[in-house]
């Protein structure tokens, strides 16, 4: 059993049932996807309605892919987000963190250990697999990393494991990688964008009862 309570992010929330399950079963973060080609995309108005239902203690993460300032201003003008998760360059991530004054998480696409950053210049790095060649989006592809690459890897910065996780494998993923935080989208869905409350419950439970290797 890990001595550290594994942080859990449930990403791609689009409807109340999924959000209620995140709150009921103890997710730490909920993710709203503002990438229009995603099946989990919601607009700022819909995100505002959902965000207003999020109870204290759960942080609201907005996901953006190569956003310009206007994209961010349009959403942040309507939605009370706590964190910005970005798919962009490190330089742009720092620029956004400085300009908008919110903690930034930067997605790091990883294919081999050589892709693992030595340092971080934002609040947290999201370590996930490089998307498949034919992917229509940089994340949310239900594709997992080779967790053995991360065995014994202990960076000096906050990071989160993402990609292809589900209730059945998250315990092994935490045990193998020592991840202190995990992120899931596809693995707790009955259909793209539709979360399964029971799967969310099992994912959160299994993420927090793993035996770290
Ligand atoms: O989830 C999406 O559709 C998505 C679209 C565009 C950019 C990012 C997206 N998701 C980002 C996430 O943080 C996912 O939770 C992460 O990539 C893991 O996804 P999955 O393998 O489906 O659990």
CSV table of C-alpha atoms and ligand atoms in Angstrom, one decimal:
chain,number,residue,atom,x,y,z
A,1,UNK,CA,0.0,0.0,0.0
A,2,UNK,CA,1.4,3.4,-0.9
A,3,UNK,CA,2.0,5.7,2.0
A,4,UNK,CA,1.2,8.7,-0.2
A,5,UNK,CA,-2.5,9.3,-1.2
A,6,UNK,CA,-2.4,9.2,-5.0
A,7,UNK,CA,-3.8,12.3,-6.7
A,8,UNK,CA,-6.5,11.6,-9.3
A,9,UNK,CA,-7.6,13.7,-12.2
A,10,UNK,CA,-10.7,12.7,-14.2
A,11,UNK,CA,-10.5,14.4,-17.6
A,12,UNK,CA,-13.0,15.2,-20.2
A,13,UNK,CA,-16.0,15.9,-18.0
A,14,UNK,CA,-19.0,16.8,-20.2
A,15,UNK,CA,-22.0,16.0,-18.1
A,16,UNK,CA,-23.4,16.1,-14.6
A,17,UNK,CA,-23.3,12.4,-13.9
A,18,UNK,CA,-19.6,12.1,-14.5
A,19,UNK,CA,-18.9,15.3,-12.4
A,20,UNK,CA,-21.1,14.0,-9.5
A,21,UNK,CA,-19.1,10.7,-9.5
A,22,UNK,CA,-15.8,12.7,-9.3
A,23,UNK,CA,-17.1,14.6,-6.3
A,24,UNK,CA,-18.7,11.5,-4.7
A,25,UNK,CA,-15.6,9.3,-5.0
A,26,UNK,CA,-12.9,11.8,-4.2
A,27,UNK,CA,-11.2,13.0,-7.4
A,28,UNK,CA,-8.7,15.8,-6.8
A,29,UNK,CA,-9.0,17.4,-10.2
A,30,UNK,CA,-11.6,17.5,-13.0
A,31,UNK,CA,-10.7,18.3,-16.5
A,32,UNK,CA,-12.7,20.3,-19.1
A,33,UNK,CA,-11.5,20.0,-22.7
A,34,UNK,CA,-11.5,23.1,-24.8
A,35,UNK,CA,-10.2,21.4,-28.0
A,36,UNK,CA,-13.0,21.5,-30.5
A,37,UNK,CA,-11.9,18.3,-32.3
A,38,UNK,CA,-12.2,16.2,-29.2
A,39,UNK,CA,-15.4,14.2,-28.4
A,40,UNK,CA,-15.0,15.6,-24.9
A,41,UNK,CA,-15.1,19.3,-26.1
A,42,UNK,CA,-17.3,21.6,-24.2
A,43,UNK,CA,-17.7,25.4,-24.8
A,44,UNK,CA,-17.1,28.0,-22.2
A,45,UNK,CA,-20.8,28.4,-21.4
A,46,UNK,CA,-21.2,24.6,-20.8
A,47,UNK,CA,-18.0,24.6,-18.7
A,48,UNK,CA,-19.4,27.5,-16.7
A,49,UNK,CA,-22.5,25.5,-15.8
A,50,UNK,CA,-20.5,22.4,-14.8
A,51,UNK,CA,-17.8,24.4,-13.0
A,52,UNK,CA,-20.4,26.1,-10.8
A,53,UNK,CA,-21.4,22.6,-9.5
A,54,UNK,CA,-17.8,21.6,-8.5
A,55,UNK,CA,-17.5,21.4,-4.7
A,56,UNK,CA,-14.7,23.1,-2.8
A,57,UNK,CA,-11.5,21.0,-2.6
A,58,UNK,CA,-11.7,19.8,-6.2
A,59,UNK,CA,-9.7,21.8,-8.6
A,60,UNK,CA,-10.9,22.6,-12.1
A,61,UNK,CA,-8.4,22.1,-14.9
A,62,UNK,CA,-8.9,23.6,-18.4
A,63,UNK,CA,-7.2,21.8,-21.3
A,64,UNK,CA,-6.0,23.8,-24.3
A,65,UNK,CA,-4.1,22.8,-27.4
A,66,UNK,CA,-1.8,25.5,-28.7
A,67,UNK,CA,-4.1,28.3,-27.5
A,68,UNK,CA,-3.6,31.9,-28.4
A,69,UNK,CA,-4.3,34.6,-25.8
A,70,UNK,CA,-7.8,35.2,-27.2
A,71,UNK,CA,-8.7,31.5,-26.7
A,72,UNK,CA,-7.7,31.7,-23.1
A,73,UNK,CA,-9.3,35.1,-22.4
A,74,UNK,CA,-12.6,33.8,-23.9
A,75,UNK,CA,-12.8,30.8,-21.6
A,76,UNK,CA,-11.3,32.5,-18.5
A,77,UNK,CA,-13.7,35.4,-18.9
A,78,UNK,CA,-16.6,32.9,-18.2
A,79,UNK,CA,-15.2,30.0,-16.3
A,80,UNK,CA,-13.5,29.9,-12.9
A,81,UNK,CA,-10.6,27.6,-13.7
A,82,UNK,CA,-7.9,26.7,-11.1
A,83,UNK,CA,-5.3,25.2,-13.5
A,84,UNK,CA,-4.4,25.4,-17.2
A,85,UNK,CA,-3.2,22.1,-18.8
A,86,UNK,CA,-1.5,22.9,-22.0
A,87,UNK,CA,-0.4,21.2,-25.2
A,88,UNK,CA,2.2,23.7,-26.4
A,89,UNK,CA,5.9,24.6,-26.2
A,90,UNK,CA,7.6,25.1,-22.8
A,91,UNK,CA,8.3,28.7,-23.7
A,92,UNK,CA,4.7,29.4,-24.5
A,93,UNK,CA,3.6,27.6,-21.3
A,94,UNK,CA,5.7,29.9,-19.2
A,95,UNK,CA,4.4,32.9,-21.1
A,96,UNK,CA,0.8,31.9,-20.4
A,97,UNK,CA,1.6,31.1,-16.7
A,98,UNK,CA,3.1,34.6,-16.3
A,99,UNK,CA,0.4,36.4,-18.2
A,100,UNK,CA,-2.7,34.7,-16.8
A,101,UNK,CA,-1.4,34.0,-13.3
A,102,UNK,CA,-2.7,30.5,-13.0
A,103,UNK,CA,-0.7,27.3,-12.4
A,104,UNK,CA,0.2,25.6,-15.6
A,105,UNK,CA,0.6,21.9,-16.3
A,106,UNK,CA,2.4,21.0,-19.5
A,107,UNK,CA,1.8,17.8,-21.4
A,108,UNK,CA,5.1,16.0,-22.3
A,109,UNK,CA,4.7,13.5,-25.1
A,110,UNK,CA,7.1,10.6,-24.3
A,111,UNK,CA,8.2,7.8,-26.5
A,112,UNK,CA,11.5,6.9,-24.7
A,113,UNK,CA,13.4,7.8,-21.6
A,114,UNK,CA,15.3,10.4,-23.6
A,115,UNK,CA,12.0,12.4,-23.7
A,116,UNK,CA,11.7,12.6,-20.0
A,117,UNK,CA,12.6,16.2,-19.0
A,118,UNK,CA,15.4,16.9,-16.5
A,119,UNK,CA,13.6,19.9,-15.1
A,120,UNK,CA,10.3,21.7,-15.1
A,121,UNK,CA,9.5,25.4,-15.5
A,122,UNK,CA,5.7,25.1,-14.8
A,123,UNK,CA,3.8,23.7,-11.8
A,124,UNK,CA,3.5,20.1,-13.1
A,125,UNK,CA,4.4,18.0,-16.1
A,126,UNK,CA,1.9,15.5,-17.5
A,127,UNK,CA,3.8,12.5,-18.7
A,128,UNK,CA,1.9,10.7,-21.4
A,129,UNK,CA,2.6,8.8,-24.7
A,130,UNK,CA,3.2,10.5,-28.0
A,131,UNK,CA,-0.1,10.3,-29.8
A,132,UNK,CA,-0.5,7.8,-32.6
A,133,UNK,CA,0.5,9.0,-36.1
A,134,UNK,CA,-3.2,9.1,-37.2
A,135,UNK,CA,-4.4,10.7,-34.0
A,136,UNK,CA,-6.8,13.6,-34.3
A,137,UNK,CA,-5.8,14.9,-30.9
A,138,UNK,CA,-2.7,15.1,-28.8
A,139,UNK,CA,-4.3,13.4,-25.8
A,140,UNK,CA,-7.2,11.3,-24.7
A,141,UNK,CA,-6.2,8.5,-27.0
A,142,UNK,CA,-6.4,5.5,-24.6
A,143,UNK,CA,-2.8,4.7,-25.4
A,144,UNK,CA,-0.5,3.7,-22.6
A,145,UNK,CA,3.1,4.3,-21.9
A,146,UNK,CA,5.7,1.6,-21.3
A,147,UNK,CA,5.6,2.1,-17.5
A,148,UNK,CA,8.9,0.3,-17.1
A,149,UNK,CA,10.6,3.4,-18.6
A,150,UNK,CA,9.6,5.2,-15.4
A,151,UNK,CA,10.6,2.6,-12.9
A,152,UNK,CA,12.9,4.3,-10.4
A,153,UNK,CA,12.6,7.6,-12.1
A,154,UNK,CA,12.3,10.3,-9.4
A,155,UNK,CA,12.4,13.8,-10.9
A,156,UNK,CA,12.7,16.9,-8.7
A,157,UNK,CA,9.4,18.3,-10.0
A,158,UNK,CA,5.7,17.5,-9.7
A,159,UNK,CA,4.5,15.1,-12.4
A,160,UNK,CA,1.4,13.1,-13.3
A,161,UNK,CA,1.1,9.8,-15.3
A,162,UNK,CA,-1.5,9.8,-18.1
A,163,UNK,CA,-2.4,7.6,-21.1
A,164,UNK,CA,-4.3,4.4,-21.4
A,165,UNK,CA,-5.1,4.1,-17.7
A,166,UNK,CA,-8.2,2.4,-16.5
A,167,UNK,CA,-9.6,0.8,-13.2
A,168,UNK,CA,-8.0,-2.5,-14.0
A,169,UNK,CA,-4.4,-1.3,-14.7
A,170,UNK,CA,-4.0,1.9,-12.6
A,171,UNK,CA,-2.8,0.0,-9.5
A,172,UNK,CA,-0.1,-1.7,-11.5
A,173,UNK,CA,0.8,1.7,-13.1
A,174,UNK,CA,1.2,3.4,-9.8
A,175,UNK,CA,3.1,0.4,-8.3
A,176,UNK,CA,5.5,0.3,-11.3
A,177,UNK,CA,6.1,4.0,-11.8
A,178,UNK,CA,5.7,5.4,-8.3
A,179,UNK,CA,3.4,8.1,-9.8
A,180,UNK,CA,2.0,10.3,-7.1
A,181,UNK,CA,-0.8,11.5,-9.4
A,182,UNK,CA,-2.7,9.9,-12.3
A,183,UNK,CA,-5.0,11.1,-15.0
A,184,UNK,CA,-7.6,9.3,-17.0
A,185,UNK,CA,-10.1,10.1,-19.7
A,186,UNK,CA,-11.0,7.2,-22.0
A,187,UNK,CA,-10.6,4.5,-19.4
A,188,UNK,CA,-13.6,5.6,-17.4
A,189,UNK,CA,-16.0,6.1,-20.2
A,190,UNK,CA,-18.9,4.1,-21.7
A,191,UNK,CA,-18.5,6.2,-24.9
A,192,UNK,CA,-16.2,9.1,-25.9
A,193,UNK,CA,-17.1,11.9,-23.6
A,194,UNK,CA,-19.6,9.9,-21.5
A,195,UNK,CA,-18.1,9.0,-18.1
A,196,UNK,CA,-19.0,5.8,-16.2
A,197,UNK,CA,-19.6,6.6,-12.6
A,198,UNK,CA,-18.8,3.0,-11.5
A,199,UNK,CA,-15.6,3.1,-13.4
A,200,UNK,CA,-14.7,6.4,-11.8
A,201,UNK,CA,-15.3,4.9,-8.4
A,202,UNK,CA,-13.2,1.8,-9.2
A,203,UNK,CA,-10.4,3.9,-10.8
A,204,UNK,CA,-10.1,6.2,-7.8
A,205,UNK,CA,-10.2,3.3,-5.3
A,206,UNK,CA,-7.6,1.2,-7.2
A,207,UNK,CA,-5.3,4.2,-7.7
A,208,UNK,CA,-5.1,4.7,-4.0
A,209,UNK,CA,-4.8,1.1,-2.8
A,210,UNK,CA,-1.9,0.1,-5.0
A,211,UNK,CA,1.3,-1.4,-3.5
A,212,UNK,CA,4.1,0.8,-4.7
A,213,UNK,CA,6.8,-1.4,-6.1
B,1,LIG,O1,-9.2,13.9,-23.7
B,1,LIG,C1,-9.2,14.5,-24.8
B,1,LIG,O2,-10.1,14.3,-25.7
B,1,LIG,C2,-8.1,15.4,-25.2
B,1,LIG,C3,-8.1,16.1,-26.4
B,1,LIG,C4,-7.1,17.0,-26.7
B,1,LIG,C5,-6.1,17.2,-25.8
B,1,LIG,C6,-6.0,16.6,-24.6
B,1,LIG,C7,-7.0,15.7,-24.3
B,1,LIG,N1,-7.0,14.9,-23.1
B,1,LIG,C8,-5.9,15.2,-22.2
B,1,LIG,C9,-5.8,14.4,-21.0
B,1,LIG,O3,-5.3,14.9,-20.0
B,1,LIG,C10,-6.2,13.0,-21.0
B,1,LIG,O4,-6.8,12.7,-19.7
B,1,LIG,C11,-4.9,12.2,-21.2
B,1,LIG,O5,-4.4,12.5,-22.4
B,1,LIG,C12,-5.2,10.7,-21.0
B,1,LIG,O6,-6.2,10.3,-21.9
B,1,LIG,P1,-6.7,8.7,-21.9
B,1,LIG,O7,-5.5,7.9,-22.5
B,1,LIG,O8,-7.9,8.7,-22.8
B,1,LIG,O9,-7.0,8.3,-20.5
